[in-house]
Short mmCIF file of C-alpha atoms in Angstrom, two decimals:
data_model
loop_
_atom_site.label_atom_id
_atom_site.label_comp_id
_atom_site.label_asym_id
_atom_site.label_seq_id
_atom_site.Cartn_x
_atom_site.Cartn_y
_atom_site.Cartn_z
CA MET G 1 75.26 -30.12 -13.43
CA ALA G 2 77.25 -28.86 -10.47
CA ALA G 3 78.12 -32.39 -9.46
CA GLU G 4 79.32 -33.27 -12.96
CA GLY G 5 81.68 -30.34 -12.79
CA LYS G 6 82.96 -31.49 -9.39
CA THR G 7 81.79 -28.17 -7.89
CA ILE G 8 78.98 -26.99 -5.63
CA ASP G 9 76.94 -24.23 -7.25
CA ALA G 10 74.16 -23.68 -4.73
CA LEU G 11 73.06 -20.25 -6.00
CA SER G 12 72.22 -21.11 -9.60
CA GLN G 13 68.81 -22.36 -8.51
CA PHE G 14 67.77 -18.76 -7.84
CA GLU G 15 68.56 -17.51 -11.31
CA LEU G 16 65.58 -16.27 -13.32
CA THR G 17 64.86 -17.71 -16.79
CA HIS G 18 62.11 -17.02 -19.21
CA ALA G 19 59.13 -19.33 -19.15
CA PHE G 20 56.98 -20.47 -22.17
CA GLY G 21 59.73 -19.95 -24.68
CA PRO G 22 59.65 -17.00 -27.10
CA ILE G 23 56.30 -15.81 -25.80
CA GLY G 24 57.62 -15.53 -22.23
CA ALA G 25 60.81 -13.91 -23.42
CA ALA G 26 58.86 -11.29 -25.36
CA VAL G 27 57.04 -10.13 -22.20
CA ASN G 28 59.83 -11.01 -19.76
CA PHE G 29 57.69 -13.73 -18.13
CA THR G 30 59.94 -15.77 -15.86
CA GLN G 31 59.61 -19.11 -14.02
CA SER G 32 59.02 -17.03 -10.88
CA ASN G 33 55.92 -15.50 -12.44
CA ALA G 34 54.82 -18.94 -13.62
CA HIS G 35 55.07 -20.40 -10.12
CA MET G 36 53.17 -17.47 -8.67
CA LEU G 37 50.30 -18.17 -11.07
CA ALA G 38 50.54 -21.86 -10.27
CA ALA G 39 50.35 -21.12 -6.53
CA CYS G 40 47.32 -18.86 -7.06
CA VAL G 41 45.58 -21.58 -9.17
CA VAL G 42 46.23 -24.23 -6.50
CA ILE G 43 44.97 -21.95 -3.70
CA VAL G 44 41.81 -21.08 -5.59
CA LEU G 45 41.13 -24.73 -6.46
CA ILE G 46 41.64 -25.87 -2.87
CA MET G 47 39.30 -23.21 -1.47
CA ALA G 48 36.71 -23.68 -4.25
CA MET G 49 36.66 -27.47 -4.06
CA GLY G 50 36.80 -27.33 -0.32
CA MET G 51 33.90 -24.96 0.23
CA ALA G 52 31.66 -26.23 -2.59
CA PRO G 53 30.15 -29.24 -0.71
CA ARG G 54 29.35 -27.30 2.55
CA ALA G 55 28.79 -30.67 4.20
CA VAL G 56 28.08 -31.05 7.91
CA VAL G 57 30.70 -33.75 8.03
CA PRO G 58 33.53 -32.25 5.94
CA GLY G 59 35.55 -34.24 3.44
CA ARG G 60 39.28 -33.91 2.97
CA PHE G 61 39.24 -30.73 0.82
CA GLN G 62 36.59 -29.11 2.92
CA ALA G 63 38.47 -29.93 6.13
CA LEU G 64 41.69 -28.51 4.64
CA ALA G 65 39.96 -25.31 3.46
CA GLU G 66 38.21 -24.84 6.84
CA THR G 67 41.48 -25.43 8.65
CA PHE G 68 43.24 -22.70 6.70
CA TYR G 69 40.29 -20.37 7.14
CA GLU G 70 39.86 -20.87 10.90
CA PHE G 71 43.60 -20.73 11.55
CA VAL G 72 44.03 -17.35 9.90
CA GLU G 73 40.75 -16.01 11.30
CA ASN G 74 41.77 -16.85 14.83
CA LEU G 75 45.20 -15.35 14.22
CA VAL G 76 43.75 -12.04 12.93
CA THR G 77 41.02 -11.65 15.53
CA GLY G 78 43.44 -12.71 18.30
CA GLN G 79 45.86 -9.90 17.37
CA VAL G 80 43.57 -7.15 16.09
CA GLY G 81 40.33 -7.94 17.92
CA HIS G 82 36.84 -8.14 16.57
CA GLU G 83 37.59 -5.22 14.28
CA GLY G 84 40.18 -7.37 12.54
CA LYS G 85 37.56 -9.38 10.66
CA ARG G 86 37.39 -6.75 7.96
CA TYR G 87 41.10 -7.27 7.28
CA PHE G 88 40.89 -11.04 7.30
CA PRO G 89 40.78 -11.43 3.47
CA PHE G 90 43.99 -9.40 3.13
CA VAL G 91 45.91 -11.41 5.76
CA PHE G 92 44.47 -14.70 4.49
CA ALA G 93 45.62 -13.95 0.90
CA LEU G 94 49.11 -13.08 2.12
CA PHE G 95 49.37 -16.20 4.28
CA MET G 96 48.26 -18.54 1.54
CA PHE G 97 50.43 -16.92 -1.10
CA VAL G 98 53.59 -17.09 1.05
CA LEU G 99 52.80 -20.64 2.35
CA PHE G 100 52.25 -22.17 -1.09
CA GLY G 101 55.19 -20.30 -2.52
CA ASN G 102 57.37 -21.84 0.15
CA VAL G 103 55.94 -25.33 -0.16
CA ILE G 104 55.85 -25.50 -3.99
CA GLY G 105 59.48 -24.46 -4.08
CA LEU G 106 60.38 -27.74 -2.31
CA LEU G 107 59.07 -29.84 -5.23
CA PRO G 108 61.64 -31.16 -7.76
CA TYR G 109 62.39 -28.68 -10.54
CA ALA G 110 60.18 -26.06 -8.92
CA PHE G 111 61.13 -22.47 -8.17
CA THR G 112 60.72 -20.74 -4.83
CA TYR G 113 59.56 -17.18 -5.63
CA THR G 114 59.75 -16.25 -1.95
CA SER G 115 63.56 -16.66 -2.24
CA HIS G 116 63.79 -13.39 -4.18
CA ILE G 117 64.03 -10.15 -2.18
CA ALA G 118 62.05 -8.34 -4.92
CA VAL G 119 59.00 -10.52 -4.19
CA THR G 120 59.22 -10.50 -0.41
CA PHE G 121 59.88 -6.77 -0.30
CA GLY G 122 56.91 -6.18 -2.63
CA LEU G 123 54.69 -8.12 -0.24
CA ALA G 124 56.17 -6.37 2.83
CA PHE G 125 55.82 -2.93 1.26
CA LEU G 126 52.13 -3.74 0.48
CA VAL G 127 51.63 -4.59 4.11
CA PHE G 128 53.35 -1.32 5.15
CA LEU G 129 51.21 0.65 2.69
CA VAL G 130 47.93 -0.90 3.75
CA THR G 131 48.52 -0.54 7.47
CA THR G 132 49.58 3.08 7.07
CA VAL G 133 46.51 3.91 4.99
CA VAL G 134 44.27 2.14 7.48
CA ALA G 135 45.78 4.16 10.36
CA LEU G 136 45.36 7.45 8.50
CA MET G 137 41.76 6.67 7.50
CA LEU G 138 40.77 5.69 11.06
CA HIS G 139 42.69 8.31 13.02
CA GLY G 140 43.69 11.14 10.68
CA LYS G 141 46.29 13.45 12.19
CA LYS G 142 46.18 11.47 15.48
CA PHE G 143 48.13 8.77 13.69
CA PHE G 144 51.32 10.86 14.02
CA GLY G 145 51.00 10.64 17.76
CA TYR G 146 52.03 7.02 17.36
CA PHE G 147 55.63 8.27 17.08
CA PHE G 148 55.53 10.04 20.47
CA PRO G 149 54.00 7.97 23.29
CA GLU G 150 51.40 9.76 25.39
CA GLY G 151 52.80 10.89 28.72
CA ALA G 152 56.40 10.94 27.63
CA PRO G 153 58.41 14.06 28.62
CA LEU G 154 58.40 16.61 25.85
CA TRP G 155 62.16 17.18 26.11
CA LEU G 156 62.67 13.51 24.95
CA ALA G 157 60.85 14.18 21.65
CA PRO G 158 64.06 14.83 19.62
CA ILE G 159 65.21 11.37 20.65
CA ILE G 160 62.03 9.32 20.74
CA VAL G 161 60.43 10.61 17.50
CA PRO G 162 63.44 9.77 15.16
CA VAL G 163 63.80 6.36 16.79
CA GLU G 164 60.10 5.55 16.33
CA VAL G 165 60.08 6.83 12.76
CA VAL G 166 63.08 4.76 11.82
CA SER G 167 61.59 1.74 13.55
CA TYR G 168 58.29 2.17 11.66
CA LEU G 169 59.97 2.68 8.29
CA SER G 170 62.16 -0.44 8.83
CA ARG G 171 59.13 -2.71 9.03
CA PRO G 172 59.02 -3.65 5.35
CA ILE G 173 62.78 -4.27 5.41
CA SER G 174 62.71 -6.61 8.42
CA LEU G 175 59.60 -8.35 7.19
CA SER G 176 60.95 -8.99 3.69
CA VAL G 177 64.51 -9.97 4.69
CA ARG G 178 63.34 -12.51 7.28
CA LEU G 179 61.32 -14.45 4.71
CA PHE G 180 63.87 -14.07 1.92
CA ALA G 181 66.85 -15.09 4.10
CA ASN G 182 65.16 -18.16 5.51
CA MET G 183 64.12 -19.46 2.09
CA VAL G 184 67.56 -18.88 0.54
CA ALA G 185 69.42 -20.46 3.45
CA GLY G 186 67.27 -23.56 3.46
CA HIS G 187 67.48 -24.12 -0.29
CA VAL G 188 71.25 -23.56 -0.32
CA LEU G 189 71.67 -26.25 2.33
CA LEU G 190 69.47 -28.65 0.39
CA LYS G 191 71.49 -28.06 -2.78
CA VAL G 192 74.87 -28.44 -0.98
CA PHE G 193 73.99 -31.79 0.64
CA ALA G 194 72.35 -33.05 -2.52
CA THR G 195 75.55 -32.30 -4.41
CA PHE G 196 77.54 -34.09 -1.72
CA VAL G 197 75.40 -37.19 -2.27
CA VAL G 198 76.19 -37.23 -5.98
CA LEU G 199 79.91 -36.45 -5.55
CA LEU G 200 80.47 -38.99 -2.80
CA GLY G 201 78.41 -41.61 -4.59
CA GLY G 202 80.91 -41.56 -7.46
CA LEU G 203 83.95 -42.43 -5.32
CA GLY G 204 83.93 -46.10 -6.18
CA ILE G 205 83.02 -48.97 -3.87
CA VAL G 206 82.96 -46.94 -0.61
CA GLY G 207 81.22 -44.01 -2.29
CA PRO G 208 77.60 -45.11 -1.85
CA LEU G 209 78.29 -46.00 1.82
CA VAL G 210 79.78 -42.58 2.54
CA ALA G 211 76.99 -40.83 0.63
CA VAL G 212 74.39 -42.22 3.08
CA LEU G 213 75.26 -39.52 5.63
CA PRO G 214 74.60 -36.46 3.49
CA LEU G 215 71.53 -38.24 2.04
CA THR G 216 70.15 -38.76 5.52
CA VAL G 217 70.86 -35.11 6.36
CA ASN G 218 69.08 -34.02 3.19
CA VAL G 219 66.00 -36.04 4.02
CA LEU G 220 65.88 -34.49 7.47
CA LEU G 221 66.41 -31.01 5.91
CA VAL G 222 63.34 -31.48 3.66
CA GLY G 223 61.21 -32.19 6.72
CA PHE G 224 62.70 -29.19 8.45
CA GLU G 225 62.14 -26.98 5.42
CA LEU G 226 58.46 -27.98 5.39
CA LEU G 227 58.24 -26.77 8.99
CA VAL G 228 60.08 -23.56 8.10
CA ALA G 229 57.78 -23.00 5.12
CA PHE G 230 54.76 -22.99 7.43
CA LEU G 231 56.47 -21.02 10.19
CA GLN G 232 57.62 -18.26 7.83
CA ALA G 233 54.08 -17.92 6.41
CA TYR G 234 52.77 -17.79 9.96
CA VAL G 235 55.32 -15.17 11.01
CA PHE G 236 54.54 -13.03 7.97
CA ALA G 237 50.79 -13.24 8.76
CA ILE G 238 51.07 -12.61 12.47
CA LEU G 239 53.40 -9.63 12.00
CA THR G 240 50.92 -8.24 9.50
CA SER G 241 48.20 -8.68 12.08
CA ILE G 242 50.34 -6.95 14.72
CA TYR G 243 50.92 -4.03 12.38
CA LEU G 244 47.17 -3.86 11.72
CA HIS G 245 46.56 -3.89 15.44
CA ASP G 246 48.86 -0.91 15.81
CA ALA G 247 47.04 0.83 12.96
CA VAL G 248 43.62 0.26 14.42
CA HIS G 249 44.39 0.94 18.09
CA LEU G 250 47.48 3.21 17.75
CA HIS G 251 49.47 1.34 20.42
#
């Protein structure tokens, strides 16, 4: 549509619309919600189909499910320690939800729900809430000592405490903006170069030849976006694990 109007509208892909017609409109159910449900269904199917055989020599689905499981388990235990196993389901669910949200958004006509700050901030705030509750449950009032390092001169408290509090409260902001910004930037680039392909392809005889360059760039960008999709899910999971480490060990 943007190409037909001889313009580049790279942001329209992030607009929310109602899914499932009048029923979706009645309950304000958008395509973002629909893709979240689709991602959850895909994740459940992969894990269920993968773990059902329990074969000594794993098949494709079992190998894929075990790879996801072992990757996140090693990540959590490596950051938090042996105590981190109790928090593995939480980190695993976050990793898979973010990963499949990023990857599904690369399919034609699909929607990337991780490109909306409301979604990423909701996930980041959940991480912030869980880690804070874990710290309070494990350490009680000692948790507040996290904002003033042991052994620091008392006269530095008016400086250190506000800095540590602001740094702690900024966690959900930095965590959410990082994921949101990377997803938006990547999809904007894909849309821009895809529009270039269509616009240049309509310039007559030389058009298709000139359009090869942006087409090549777009193909490379898709591969790069697949890498970014995994890296952003990994970063989200490992930062969550680091925050859990701080909550469990208070350092």
